[in-house]
mmCIF file of N, CA and C in Angstrom:
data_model
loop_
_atom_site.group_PDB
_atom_site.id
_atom_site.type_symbol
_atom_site.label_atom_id
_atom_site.label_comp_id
_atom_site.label_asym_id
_atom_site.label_seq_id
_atom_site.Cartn_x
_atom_site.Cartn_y
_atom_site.Cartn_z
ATOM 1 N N UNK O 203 -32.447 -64.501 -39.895
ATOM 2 C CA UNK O 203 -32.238 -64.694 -41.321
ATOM 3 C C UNK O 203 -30.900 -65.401 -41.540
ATOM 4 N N UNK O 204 -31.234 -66.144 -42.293
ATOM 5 C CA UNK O 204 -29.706 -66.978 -43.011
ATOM 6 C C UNK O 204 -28.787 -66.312 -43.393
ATOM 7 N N UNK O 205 -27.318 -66.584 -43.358
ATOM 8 C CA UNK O 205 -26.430 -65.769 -44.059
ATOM 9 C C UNK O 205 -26.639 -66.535 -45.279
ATOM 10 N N UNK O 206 -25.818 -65.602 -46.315
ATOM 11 C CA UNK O 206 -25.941 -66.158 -47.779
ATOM 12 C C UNK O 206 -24.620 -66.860 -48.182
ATOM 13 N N UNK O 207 -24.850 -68.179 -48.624
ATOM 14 C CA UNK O 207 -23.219 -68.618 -48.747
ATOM 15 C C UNK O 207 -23.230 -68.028 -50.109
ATOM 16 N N UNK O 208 -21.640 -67.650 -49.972
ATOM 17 C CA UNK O 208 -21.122 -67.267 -51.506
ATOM 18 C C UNK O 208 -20.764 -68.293 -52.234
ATOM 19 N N UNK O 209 -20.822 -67.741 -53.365
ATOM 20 C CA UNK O 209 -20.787 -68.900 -54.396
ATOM 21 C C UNK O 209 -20.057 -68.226 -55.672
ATOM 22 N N UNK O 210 -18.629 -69.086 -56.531
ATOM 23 C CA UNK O 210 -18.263 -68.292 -57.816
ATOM 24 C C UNK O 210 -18.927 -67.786 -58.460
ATOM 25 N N UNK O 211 -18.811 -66.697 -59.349
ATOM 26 C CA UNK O 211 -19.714 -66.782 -60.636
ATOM 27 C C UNK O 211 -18.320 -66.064 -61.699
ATOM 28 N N UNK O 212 -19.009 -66.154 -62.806
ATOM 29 C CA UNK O 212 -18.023 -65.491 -63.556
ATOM 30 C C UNK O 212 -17.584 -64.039 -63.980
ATOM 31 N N UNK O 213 -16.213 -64.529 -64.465
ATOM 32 C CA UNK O 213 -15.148 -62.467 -63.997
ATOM 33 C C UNK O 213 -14.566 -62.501 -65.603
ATOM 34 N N UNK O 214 -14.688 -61.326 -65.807
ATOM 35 C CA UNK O 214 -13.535 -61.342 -67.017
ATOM 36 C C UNK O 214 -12.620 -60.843 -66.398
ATOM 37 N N UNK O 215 -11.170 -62.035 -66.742
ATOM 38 C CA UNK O 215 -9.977 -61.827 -65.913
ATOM 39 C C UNK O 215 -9.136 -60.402 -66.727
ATOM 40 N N UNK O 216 -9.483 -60.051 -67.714
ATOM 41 C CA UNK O 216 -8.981 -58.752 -68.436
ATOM 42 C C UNK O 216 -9.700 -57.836 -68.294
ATOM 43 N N UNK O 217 -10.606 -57.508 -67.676
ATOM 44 C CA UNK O 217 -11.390 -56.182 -67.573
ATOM 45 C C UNK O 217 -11.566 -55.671 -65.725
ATOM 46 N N UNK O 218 -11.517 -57.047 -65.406
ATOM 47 C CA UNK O 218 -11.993 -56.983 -63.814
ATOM 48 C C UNK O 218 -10.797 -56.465 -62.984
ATOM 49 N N UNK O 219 -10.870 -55.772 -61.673
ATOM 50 C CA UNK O 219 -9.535 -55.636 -60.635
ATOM 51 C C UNK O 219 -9.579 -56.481 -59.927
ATOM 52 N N UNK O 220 -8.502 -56.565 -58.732
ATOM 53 C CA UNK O 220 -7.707 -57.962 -58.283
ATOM 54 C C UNK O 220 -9.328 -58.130 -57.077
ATOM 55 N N UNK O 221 -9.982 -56.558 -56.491
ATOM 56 C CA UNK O 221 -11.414 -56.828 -55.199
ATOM 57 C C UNK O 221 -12.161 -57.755 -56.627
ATOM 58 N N UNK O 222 -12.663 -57.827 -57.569
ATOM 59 C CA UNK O 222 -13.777 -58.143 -58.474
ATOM 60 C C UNK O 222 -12.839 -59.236 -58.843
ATOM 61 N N UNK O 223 -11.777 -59.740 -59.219
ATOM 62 C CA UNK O 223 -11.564 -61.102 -59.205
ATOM 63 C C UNK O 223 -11.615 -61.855 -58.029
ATOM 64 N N UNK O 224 -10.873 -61.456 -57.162
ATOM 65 C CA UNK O 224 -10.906 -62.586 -55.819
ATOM 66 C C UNK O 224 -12.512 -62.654 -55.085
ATOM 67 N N UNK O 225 -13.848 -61.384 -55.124
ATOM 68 C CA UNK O 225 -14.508 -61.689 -54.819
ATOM 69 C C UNK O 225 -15.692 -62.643 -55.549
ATOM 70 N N UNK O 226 -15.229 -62.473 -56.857
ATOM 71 C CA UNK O 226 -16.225 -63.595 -57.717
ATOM 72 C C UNK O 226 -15.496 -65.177 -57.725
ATOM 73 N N UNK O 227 -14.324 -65.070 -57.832
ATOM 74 C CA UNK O 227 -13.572 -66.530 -57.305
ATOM 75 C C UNK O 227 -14.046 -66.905 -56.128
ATOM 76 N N UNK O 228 -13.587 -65.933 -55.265
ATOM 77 C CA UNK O 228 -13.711 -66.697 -53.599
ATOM 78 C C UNK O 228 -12.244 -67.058 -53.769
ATOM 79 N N UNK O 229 -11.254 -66.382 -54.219
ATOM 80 C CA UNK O 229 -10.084 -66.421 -53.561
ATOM 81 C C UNK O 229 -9.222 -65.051 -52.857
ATOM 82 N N UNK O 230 -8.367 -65.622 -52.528
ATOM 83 C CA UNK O 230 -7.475 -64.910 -51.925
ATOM 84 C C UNK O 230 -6.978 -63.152 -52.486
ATOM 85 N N UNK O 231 -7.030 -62.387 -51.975
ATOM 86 C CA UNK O 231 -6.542 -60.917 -52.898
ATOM 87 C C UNK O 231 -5.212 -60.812 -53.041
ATOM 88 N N UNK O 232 -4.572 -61.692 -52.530
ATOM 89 C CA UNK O 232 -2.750 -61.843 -53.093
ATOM 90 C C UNK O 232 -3.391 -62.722 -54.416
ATOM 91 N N UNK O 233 -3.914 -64.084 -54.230
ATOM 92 C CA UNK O 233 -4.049 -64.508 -55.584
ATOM 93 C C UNK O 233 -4.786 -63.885 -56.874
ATOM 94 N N UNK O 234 -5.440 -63.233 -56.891
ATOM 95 C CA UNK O 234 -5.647 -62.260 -57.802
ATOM 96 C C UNK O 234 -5.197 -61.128 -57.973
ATOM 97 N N UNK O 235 -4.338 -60.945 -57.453
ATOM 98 C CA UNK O 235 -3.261 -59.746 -57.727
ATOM 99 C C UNK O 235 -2.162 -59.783 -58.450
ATOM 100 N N UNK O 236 -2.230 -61.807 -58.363
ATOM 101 C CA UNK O 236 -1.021 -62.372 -59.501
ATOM 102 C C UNK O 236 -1.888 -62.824 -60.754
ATOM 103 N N UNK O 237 -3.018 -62.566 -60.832
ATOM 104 C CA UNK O 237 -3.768 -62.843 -61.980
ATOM 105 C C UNK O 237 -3.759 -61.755 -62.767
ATOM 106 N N UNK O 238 -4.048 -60.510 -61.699
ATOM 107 C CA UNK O 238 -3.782 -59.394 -62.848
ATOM 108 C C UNK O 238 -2.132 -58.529 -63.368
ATOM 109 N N UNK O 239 -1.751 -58.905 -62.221
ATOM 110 C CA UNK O 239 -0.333 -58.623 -62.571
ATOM 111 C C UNK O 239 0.591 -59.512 -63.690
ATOM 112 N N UNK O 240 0.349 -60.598 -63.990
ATOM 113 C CA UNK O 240 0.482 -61.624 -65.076
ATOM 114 C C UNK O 240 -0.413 -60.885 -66.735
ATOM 115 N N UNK O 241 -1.616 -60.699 -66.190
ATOM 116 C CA UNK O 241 -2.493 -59.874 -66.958
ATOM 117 C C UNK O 241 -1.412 -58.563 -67.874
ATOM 118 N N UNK O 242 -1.141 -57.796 -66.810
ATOM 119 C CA UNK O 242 -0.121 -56.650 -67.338
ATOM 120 C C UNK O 242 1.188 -57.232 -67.676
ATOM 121 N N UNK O 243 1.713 -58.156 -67.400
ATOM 122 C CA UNK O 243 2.804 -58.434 -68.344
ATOM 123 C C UNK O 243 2.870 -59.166 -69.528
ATOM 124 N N UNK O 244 1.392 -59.731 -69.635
ATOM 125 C CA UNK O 244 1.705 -60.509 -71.149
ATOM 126 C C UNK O 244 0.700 -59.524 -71.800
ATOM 127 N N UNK O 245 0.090 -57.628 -71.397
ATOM 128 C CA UNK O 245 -0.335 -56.987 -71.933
ATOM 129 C C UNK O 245 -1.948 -57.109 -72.632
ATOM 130 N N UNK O 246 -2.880 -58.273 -71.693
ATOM 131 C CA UNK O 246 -3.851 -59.099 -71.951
ATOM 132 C C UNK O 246 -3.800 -60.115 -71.764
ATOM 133 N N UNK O 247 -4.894 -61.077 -71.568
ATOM 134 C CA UNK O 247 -4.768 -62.250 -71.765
ATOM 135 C C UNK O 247 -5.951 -62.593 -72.838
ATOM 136 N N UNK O 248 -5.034 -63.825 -73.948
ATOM 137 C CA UNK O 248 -6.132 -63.866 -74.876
ATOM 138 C C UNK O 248 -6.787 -65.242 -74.955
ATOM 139 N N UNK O 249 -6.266 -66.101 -73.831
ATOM 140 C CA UNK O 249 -7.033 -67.244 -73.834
ATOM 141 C C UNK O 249 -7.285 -67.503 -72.398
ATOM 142 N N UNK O 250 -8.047 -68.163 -70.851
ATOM 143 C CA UNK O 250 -7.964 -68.233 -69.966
ATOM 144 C C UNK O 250 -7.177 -69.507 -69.613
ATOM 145 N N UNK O 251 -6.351 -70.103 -70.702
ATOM 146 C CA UNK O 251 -5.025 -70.993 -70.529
ATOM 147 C C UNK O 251 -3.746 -70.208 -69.989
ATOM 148 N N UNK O 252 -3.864 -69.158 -70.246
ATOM 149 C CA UNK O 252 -2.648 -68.418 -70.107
ATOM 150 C C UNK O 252 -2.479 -68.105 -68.470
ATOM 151 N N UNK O 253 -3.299 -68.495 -67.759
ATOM 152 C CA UNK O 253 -3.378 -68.456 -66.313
ATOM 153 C C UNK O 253 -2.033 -69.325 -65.877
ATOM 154 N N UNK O 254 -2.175 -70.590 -66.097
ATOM 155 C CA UNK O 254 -1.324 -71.586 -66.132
ATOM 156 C C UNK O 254 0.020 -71.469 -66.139
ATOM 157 N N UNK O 255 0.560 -69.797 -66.598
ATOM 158 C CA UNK O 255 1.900 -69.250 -66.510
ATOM 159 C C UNK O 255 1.911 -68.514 -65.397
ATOM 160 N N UNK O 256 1.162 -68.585 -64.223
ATOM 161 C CA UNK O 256 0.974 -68.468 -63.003
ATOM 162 C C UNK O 256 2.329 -69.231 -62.010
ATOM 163 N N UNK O 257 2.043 -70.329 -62.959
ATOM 164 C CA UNK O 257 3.041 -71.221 -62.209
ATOM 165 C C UNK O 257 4.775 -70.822 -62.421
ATOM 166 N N UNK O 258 4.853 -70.618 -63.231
ATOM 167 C CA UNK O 258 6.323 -70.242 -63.489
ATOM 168 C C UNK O 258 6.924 -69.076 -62.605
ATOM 169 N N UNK O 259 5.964 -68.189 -62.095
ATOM 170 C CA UNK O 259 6.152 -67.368 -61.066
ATOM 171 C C UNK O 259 5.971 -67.822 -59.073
ATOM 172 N N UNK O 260 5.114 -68.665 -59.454
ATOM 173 C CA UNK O 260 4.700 -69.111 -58.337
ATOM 174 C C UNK O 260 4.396 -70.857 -58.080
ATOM 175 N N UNK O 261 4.847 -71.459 -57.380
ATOM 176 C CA UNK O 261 4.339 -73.036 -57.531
ATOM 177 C C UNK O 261 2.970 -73.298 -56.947
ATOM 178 N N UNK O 262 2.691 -72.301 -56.162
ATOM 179 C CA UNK O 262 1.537 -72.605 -55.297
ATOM 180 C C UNK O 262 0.295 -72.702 -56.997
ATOM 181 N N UNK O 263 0.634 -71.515 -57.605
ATOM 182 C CA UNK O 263 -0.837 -71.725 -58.952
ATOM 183 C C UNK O 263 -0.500 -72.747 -60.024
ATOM 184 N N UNK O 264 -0.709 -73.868 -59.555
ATOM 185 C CA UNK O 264 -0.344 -75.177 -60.624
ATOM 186 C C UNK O 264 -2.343 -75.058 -61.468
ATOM 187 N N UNK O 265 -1.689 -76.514 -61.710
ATOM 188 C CA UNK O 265 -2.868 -76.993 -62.327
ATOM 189 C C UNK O 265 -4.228 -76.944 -61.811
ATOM 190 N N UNK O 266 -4.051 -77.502 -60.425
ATOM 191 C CA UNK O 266 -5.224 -77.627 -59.277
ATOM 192 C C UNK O 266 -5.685 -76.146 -59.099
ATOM 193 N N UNK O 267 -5.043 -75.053 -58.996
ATOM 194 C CA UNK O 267 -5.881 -73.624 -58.735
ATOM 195 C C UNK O 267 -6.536 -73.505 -60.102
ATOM 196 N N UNK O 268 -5.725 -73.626 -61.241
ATOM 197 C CA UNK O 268 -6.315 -73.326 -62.512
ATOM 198 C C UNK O 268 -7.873 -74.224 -62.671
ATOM 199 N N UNK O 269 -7.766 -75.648 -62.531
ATOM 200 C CA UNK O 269 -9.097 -76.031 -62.766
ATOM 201 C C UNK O 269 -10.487 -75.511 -61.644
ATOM 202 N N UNK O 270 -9.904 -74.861 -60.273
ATOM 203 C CA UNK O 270 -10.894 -74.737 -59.312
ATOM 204 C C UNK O 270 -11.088 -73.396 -59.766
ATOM 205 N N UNK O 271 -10.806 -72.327 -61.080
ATOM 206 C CA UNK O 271 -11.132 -71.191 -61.382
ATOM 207 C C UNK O 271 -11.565 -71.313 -62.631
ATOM 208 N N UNK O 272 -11.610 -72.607 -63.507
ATOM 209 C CA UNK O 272 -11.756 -72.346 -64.833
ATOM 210 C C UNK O 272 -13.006 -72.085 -65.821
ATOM 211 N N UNK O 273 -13.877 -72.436 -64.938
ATOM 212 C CA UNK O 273 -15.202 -72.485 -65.298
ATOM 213 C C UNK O 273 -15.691 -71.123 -65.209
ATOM 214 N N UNK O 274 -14.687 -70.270 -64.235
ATOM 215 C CA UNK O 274 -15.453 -69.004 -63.730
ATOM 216 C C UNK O 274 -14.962 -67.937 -64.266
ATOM 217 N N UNK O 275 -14.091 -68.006 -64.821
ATOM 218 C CA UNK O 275 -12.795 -66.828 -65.636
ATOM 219 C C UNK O 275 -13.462 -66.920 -67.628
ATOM 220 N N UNK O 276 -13.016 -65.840 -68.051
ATOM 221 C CA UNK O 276 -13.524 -65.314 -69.263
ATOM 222 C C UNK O 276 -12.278 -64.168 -69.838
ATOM 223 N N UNK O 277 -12.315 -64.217 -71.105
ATOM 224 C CA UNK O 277 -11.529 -62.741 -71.553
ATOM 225 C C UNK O 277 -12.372 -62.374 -72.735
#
């Protein structure tokens, strides 16, 4: 039998934990650990633009991580 490739689907980045974000991304569990930890300091997130202040903490989450998650993130 085939393995199953994974594939994104979509997370609400305000309800979900950092295993249920990084496994519906397909990223990293440090990088969603700064999704939700960003999450708890701006106390929600109310638009999935607000990701994008990722960067001010980190250079690695520019623009390029934001568009390869944007389709898949929700609040």
């Amino acid at each position: 039998m085939a393995e199953e490739t994974k594939q994104q689907r979509r997370v609400n980045i305000n309800e979900a934990n950092a295993e249920e974000i990084a496994d519906s991304l397909l990223i990293d569990i440090e990088d969603a650990e700064m999704i939700v930890a960003l999450r708890e300091k701006i106390h929600g997130y109310s638009n999935i633009l607000e990701v994008l202040y990722l960067e001010d903490y980190d250079k690695r989450y520019d623009e390029d991580f934001y568009n390869s998650i944007k389709d898949y993130i929700y609040v």
